[in-house]
Amino acid sequence: MPIDDVITLSGDWSFYPNQLLHQTEDLESSEKRYQPVQGEWDKGNEQASLQYGTYHLRLLINEADMAKPYGIRIPSIRSASQVYLNGKSLGQAGVPAADQSDFISRNVPYYVYFYADTEEIDLFIQVANLPDTGPGSVDQHVTLGHMDVLKREELIALISEITVAIVFLIHSLYAGIIYLLGIRQKELIYFMLLTLHATLMIMASDSKLLYTLFLNVPYDWQVKVTYYIYSAVMLFLLVYFKHLMPDYMNNRLFRLVRLGCLVYLTFIILAPVSTILSVKSLLLFVMLIPSLIITIQLIRITFHGMADSVYIMLGVTAVTSNVVWLVLSPRITPVYVFYPFDFLFAIIIFCIFWFKRYFRNGERTKLLSERLKRANKKKDEFLANTSHELRNPLHGIVSIAEHVLKTEQAVISAKSRHDLELLLTVSRRMELLINDLLDMTQLKENQIRLTQSQSIYQQRSMGLSI
């Protein structure tokens, strides 16, 4: 076996239903059938309260490949598994058992490592499943390779997933910080929620680091959490797009789809796992319908000639393709593949869009500021000119009214005298207001300089206090 090769252990394996075996001595007297290792293994026993059985495969090792370290990658097996090699337990996920009281469900991939010390190696994989959590199945092929190769594969996958998750988490944090610092835009909140759930989605898929490192929960809760995360990603993607482009989204259609997503999320939280899995095709609709709506709106935006719409289309397409890939990859490829590039591409595209939008808004703000300064200067000039034009006739009105009061006081009636005094009061107030407007204009243009000096009243006050 070449040192860099990884062999897929596909094809038909011996399967022993309703038996948990780990030694070759038990094989002769046990009932068995042959079936592909990938796919459902509990057919024909759907009525049992607990379904279990054992896969068996005999590996023949060449003499040249003996005494070397090897590894086996066990994919997600619903909903508990344990690996034995020549009667020795090497690893497990959950606890497969014949009695439901001893059974513990856990569906995560894992690696086991061993040294090939004999030419024949009997590989046993015990599996068990509760029918309420769906049919027992092996989602992907079991793979065999040299220990160094599989360890390198495991390390690369681990580093890749953690790196992408950290990138999304950082974007989620800075969106929340920007919102808290005072930029109260709803799209920041929805982008934070979108990237946070995208982080959880990465951790819950492929290697399922969310369940191996953080949440040690049974398989039924894995189903609930995973379905919730996938649905929430599409919901927040839809809501984020609506607030990012409010003029291009049909409000009635948006509210209807949003309500459907919220109802499905509530259903995931409240319904038992068996019911959720019985209608698991609804998850595809929850993911595909928002993606289809956003794609249609993006086409409309592109035809309307909106600036930078191509960046939004590329970013949303990348996120949608990754979600669809995560759902369909177990059905398309039998080998474990982590594909983070579209998510990273989406982050880069959204950042480019925001930076361009930020700089464009900065330029617009600068232009508006210049226009406002020019308009404000014209307003001041208008006020100054108008004040000058009003000042002379107003001064004439005051002079004439004062002259009439002095020379015609004996002739005019008391009511006319009162009216003239009121005219003088109003005119003097207007004159003071005009003077204030002229002083304010001169102050803005630095034509009046204020100097600090000691008033006569302060001197007198100080003299009295001595």
mmCIF file with all atom_site columns, N, CA, C and O in Angstrom, residues 440-462:
data_model
loop_
_atom_site.group_PDB
_atom_site.id
_atom_site.type_symbol
_atom_site.label_atom_id
_atom_site.label_alt_id
_atom_site.label_comp_id
_atom_site.label_asym_id
_atom_site.label_entity_id
_atom_site.label_seq_id
_atom_site.pdbx_PDB_ins_code
_atom_site.Cartn_x
_atom_site.Cartn_y
_atom_site.Cartn_z
_atom_site.occupancy
_atom_site.B_iso_or_equiv
_atom_site.pdbx_formal_charge
_atom_site.auth_seq_id
_atom_site.auth_comp_id
_atom_site.auth_asym_id
_atom_site.auth_atom_id
_atom_site.pdbx_PDB_model_num
ATOM 1  N N  . MET A 1 440 ? -24.176 88.931  14.417 1.00 0.00 ? 440 MET A N  1
ATOM 2  C CA . MET A 1 440 ? -23.900 87.503  14.271 1.00 0.00 ? 440 MET A CA 1
ATOM 3  C C  . MET A 1 440 ? -23.179 87.226  12.951 1.00 0.00 ? 440 MET A C  1
ATOM 4  O O  . MET A 1 440 ? -22.228 86.428  12.901 1.00 0.00 ? 440 MET A O  1
ATOM 5  N N  . THR A 1 441 ? -23.605 87.899  11.881 1.00 0.00 ? 441 THR A N  1
ATOM 6  C CA . THR A 1 441 ? -22.939 87.722  10.594 1.00 0.00 ? 441 THR A CA 1
ATOM 7  C C  . THR A 1 441 ? -21.501 88.199  10.653 1.00 0.00 ? 441 THR A C  1
ATOM 8  O O  . THR A 1 441 ? -20.572 87.546  10.143 1.00 0.00 ? 441 THR A O  1
ATOM 9  N N  . GLN A 1 442 ? -21.280 89.347  11.315 1.00 0.00 ? 442 GLN A N  1
ATOM 10 C CA . GLN A 1 442 ? -19.921 89.868  11.433 1.00 0.00 ? 442 GLN A CA 1
ATOM 11 C C  . GLN A 1 442 ? -19.037 88.972  12.313 1.00 0.00 ? 442 GLN A C  1
ATOM 12 O O  . GLN A 1 442 ? -17.838 88.822  12.058 1.00 0.00 ? 442 GLN A O  1
ATOM 13 N N  . LEU A 1 443 ? -19.651 88.386  13.343 1.00 0.00 ? 443 LEU A N  1
ATOM 14 C CA . LEU A 1 443 ? -18.888 87.459  14.185 1.00 0.00 ? 443 LEU A CA 1
ATOM 15 C C  . LEU A 1 443 ? -18.449 86.222  13.404 1.00 0.00 ? 443 LEU A C  1
ATOM 16 O O  . LEU A 1 443 ? -17.330 85.731  13.573 1.00 0.00 ? 443 LEU A O  1
ATOM 17 N N  . LYS A 1 444 ? -19.345 85.672  12.575 1.00 0.00 ? 444 LYS A N  1
ATOM 18 C CA . LYS A 1 444 ? -18.993 84.499  11.777 1.00 0.00 ? 444 LYS A CA 1
ATOM 19 C C  . LYS A 1 444 ? -17.853 84.804  10.816 1.00 0.00 ? 444 LYS A C  1
ATOM 20 O O  . LYS A 1 444 ? -17.040 83.919  10.516 1.00 0.00 ? 444 LYS A O  1
ATOM 21 N N  . GLU A 1 445 ? -17.802 86.039  10.314 1.00 0.00 ? 445 GLU A N  1
ATOM 22 C CA . GLU A 1 445 ? -16.761 86.414  9.354  1.00 0.00 ? 445 GLU A CA 1
ATOM 23 C C  . GLU A 1 445 ? -15.572 87.062  10.041 1.00 0.00 ? 445 GLU A C  1
ATOM 24 O O  . GLU A 1 445 ? -14.713 87.639  9.367  1.00 0.00 ? 445 GLU A O  1
ATOM 25 N N  . ASN A 1 446 ? -15.544 86.977  11.387 1.00 0.00 ? 446 ASN A N  1
ATOM 26 C CA . ASN A 1 446 ? -14.430 87.526  12.171 1.00 0.00 ? 446 ASN A CA 1
ATOM 27 C C  . ASN A 1 446 ? -14.225 89.022  11.943 1.00 0.00 ? 446 ASN A C  1
ATOM 28 O O  . ASN A 1 446 ? -13.103 89.536  11.958 1.00 0.00 ? 446 ASN A O  1
ATOM 29 N N  . GLN A 1 447 ? -15.319 89.739  11.702 1.00 0.00 ? 447 GLN A N  1
ATOM 30 C CA . GLN A 1 447 ? -15.243 91.185  11.528 1.00 0.00 ? 447 GLN A CA 1
ATOM 31 C C  . GLN A 1 447 ? -15.415 91.940  12.850 1.00 0.00 ? 447 GLN A C  1
ATOM 32 O O  . GLN A 1 447 ? -15.206 93.142  12.905 1.00 0.00 ? 447 GLN A O  1
ATOM 33 N N  . ILE A 1 448 ? -15.801 91.215  13.896 1.00 0.00 ? 448 ILE A N  1
ATOM 34 C CA . ILE A 1 448 ? -15.929 91.806  15.221 1.00 0.00 ? 448 ILE A CA 1
ATOM 35 C C  . ILE A 1 448 ? -15.040 91.015  16.160 1.00 0.00 ? 448 ILE A C  1
ATOM 36 O O  . ILE A 1 448 ? -15.085 89.788  16.196 1.00 0.00 ? 448 ILE A O  1
ATOM 37 N N  . ARG A 1 449 ? -14.243 91.676  16.897 1.00 0.00 ? 449 ARG A N  1
ATOM 38 C CA . ARG A 1 449 ? -13.371 91.028  17.862 1.00 0.00 ? 449 ARG A CA 1
ATOM 39 C C  . ARG A 1 449 ? -13.765 91.487  19.257 1.00 0.00 ? 449 ARG A C  1
ATOM 40 O O  . ARG A 1 449 ? -13.889 92.693  19.515 1.00 0.00 ? 449 ARG A O  1
ATOM 41 N N  . LEU A 1 450 ? -13.971 90.559  20.144 1.00 0.00 ? 450 LEU A N  1
ATOM 42 C CA . LEU A 1 450 ? -14.340 90.848  21.528 1.00 0.00 ? 450 LEU A CA 1
ATOM 43 C C  . LEU A 1 450 ? -13.077 90.905  22.364 1.00 0.00 ? 450 LEU A C  1
ATOM 44 O O  . LEU A 1 450 ? -12.222 90.026  22.283 1.00 0.00 ? 450 LEU A O  1
ATOM 45 N N  . THR A 1 451 ? -12.941 91.965  23.169 1.00 0.00 ? 451 THR A N  1
ATOM 46 C CA . THR A 1 451 ? -11.810 92.107  24.081 1.00 0.00 ? 451 THR A CA 1
ATOM 47 C C  . THR A 1 451 ? -12.308 92.146  25.498 1.00 0.00 ? 451 THR A C  1
ATOM 48 O O  . THR A 1 451 ? -13.360 92.735  25.797 1.00 0.00 ? 451 THR A O  1
ATOM 49 N N  . GLN A 1 452 ? -11.579 91.495  26.365 1.00 0.00 ? 452 GLN A N  1
ATOM 50 C CA . GLN A 1 452 ? -11.982 91.421  27.770 1.00 0.00 ? 452 GLN A CA 1
ATOM 51 C C  . GLN A 1 452 ? -11.482 92.666  28.504 1.00 0.00 ? 452 GLN A C  1
ATOM 52 O O  . GLN A 1 452 ? -10.315 93.051  28.397 1.00 0.00 ? 452 GLN A O  1
ATOM 53 N N  . SER A 1 453 ? -12.354 93.323  29.250 1.00 0.00 ? 453 SER A N  1
ATOM 54 C CA . SER A 1 453 ? -12.006 94.528  30.020 1.00 0.00 ? 453 SER A CA 1
ATOM 55 C C  . SER A 1 453 ? -12.828 94.575  31.279 1.00 0.00 ? 453 SER A C  1
ATOM 56 O O  . SER A 1 453 ? -13.886 93.929  31.375 1.00 0.00 ? 453 SER A O  1
ATOM 57 N N  . GLN A 1 454 ? -12.395 95.357  32.219 1.00 0.00 ? 454 GLN A N  1
ATOM 58 C CA . GLN A 1 454 ? -13.086 95.476  33.503 1.00 0.00 ? 454 GLN A CA 1
ATOM 59 C C  . GLN A 1 454 ? -14.140 96.571  33.401 1.00 0.00 ? 454 GLN A C  1
ATOM 60 O O  . GLN A 1 454 ? -13.850 97.685  32.973 1.00 0.00 ? 454 GLN A O  1
ATOM 61 N N  . SER A 1 455 ? -15.357 96.211  33.738 1.00 0.00 ? 455 SER A N  1
ATOM 62 C CA . SER A 1 455 ? -16.447 97.185  33.614 1.00 0.00 ? 455 SER A CA 1
ATOM 63 C C  . SER A 1 455 ? -16.442 98.147  34.788 1.00 0.00 ? 455 SER A C  1
ATOM 64 O O  . SER A 1 455 ? -15.891 97.876  35.853 1.00 0.00 ? 455 SER A O  1
ATOM 65 N N  . ILE A 1 456 ? -17.102 99.288  34.605 1.00 0.00 ? 456 ILE A N  1
ATOM 66 C CA . ILE A 1 456 ? -17.194 100.300 35.656 1.00 0.00 ? 456 ILE A CA 1
ATOM 67 C C  . ILE A 1 456 ? -17.993 99.798  36.840 1.00 0.00 ? 456 ILE A C  1
ATOM 68 O O  . ILE A 1 456 ? -17.731 100.122 37.991 1.00 0.00 ? 456 ILE A O  1
ATOM 69 N N  . TYR A 1 457 ? -18.978 98.900  36.536 1.00 0.00 ? 457 TYR A N  1
ATOM 70 C CA . TYR A 1 457 ? -19.796 98.371  37.620 1.00 0.00 ? 457 TYR A CA 1
ATOM 71 C C  . TYR A 1 457 ? -18.968 97.456  38.511 1.00 0.00 ? 457 TYR A C  1
ATOM 72 O O  . TYR A 1 457 ? -19.115 97.439  39.725 1.00 0.00 ? 457 TYR A O  1
ATOM 73 N N  . GLN A 1 458 ? -18.044 96.684  37.878 1.00 0.00 ? 458 GLN A N  1
ATOM 74 C CA . GLN A 1 458 ? -17.192 95.822  38.680 1.00 0.00 ? 458 GLN A CA 1
ATOM 75 C C  . GLN A 1 458 ? -16.255 96.623  39.546 1.00 0.00 ? 458 GLN A C  1
ATOM 76 O O  . GLN A 1 458 ? -16.001 96.315  40.691 1.00 0.00 ? 458 GLN A O  1
ATOM 77 N N  . GLN A 1 459 ? -15.732 97.782  38.998 1.00 0.00 ? 459 GLN A N  1
ATOM 78 C CA . GLN A 1 459 ? -14.870 98.633  39.788 1.00 0.00 ? 459 GLN A CA 1
ATOM 79 C C  . GLN A 1 459 ? -15.602 99.221  40.971 1.00 0.00 ? 459 GLN A C  1
ATOM 80 O O  . GLN A 1 459 ? -15.081 99.246  42.092 1.00 0.00 ? 459 GLN A O  1
ATOM 81 N N  . ARG A 1 460 ? -16.797 99.689  40.715 1.00 0.00 ? 460 ARG A N  1
ATOM 82 C CA . ARG A 1 460 ? -17.568 100.265 41.826 1.00 0.00 ? 460 ARG A CA 1
ATOM 83 C C  . ARG A 1 460 ? -17.907 99.222  42.879 1.00 0.00 ? 460 ARG A C  1
ATOM 84 O O  . ARG A 1 460 ? -17.857 99.462  44.072 1.00 0.00 ? 460 ARG A O  1
ATOM 85 N N  . SER A 1 461 ? -18.262 97.999  42.395 1.00 0.00 ? 461 SER A N  1
ATOM 86 C CA . SER A 1 461 ? -18.569 96.940  43.342 1.00 0.00 ? 461 SER A CA 1
ATOM 87 C C  . SER A 1 461 ? -17.368 96.592  44.186 1.00 0.00 ? 461 SER A C  1
ATOM 88 O O  . SER A 1 461 ? -17.460 96.398  45.386 1.00 0.00 ? 461 SER A O  1
ATOM 89 N N  . MET A 1 462 ? -16.192 96.556  43.549 1.00 0.00 ? 462 MET A N  1
ATOM 90 C CA . MET A 1 462 ? -14.983 96.251  44.278 1.00 0.00 ? 462 MET A CA 1
ATOM 91 C C  . MET A 1 462 ? -14.643 97.383  45.239 1.00 0.00 ? 462 MET A C  1
ATOM 92 O O  . MET A 1 462 ? -14.204 97.142  46.376 1.00 0.00 ? 462 MET A O  1
#
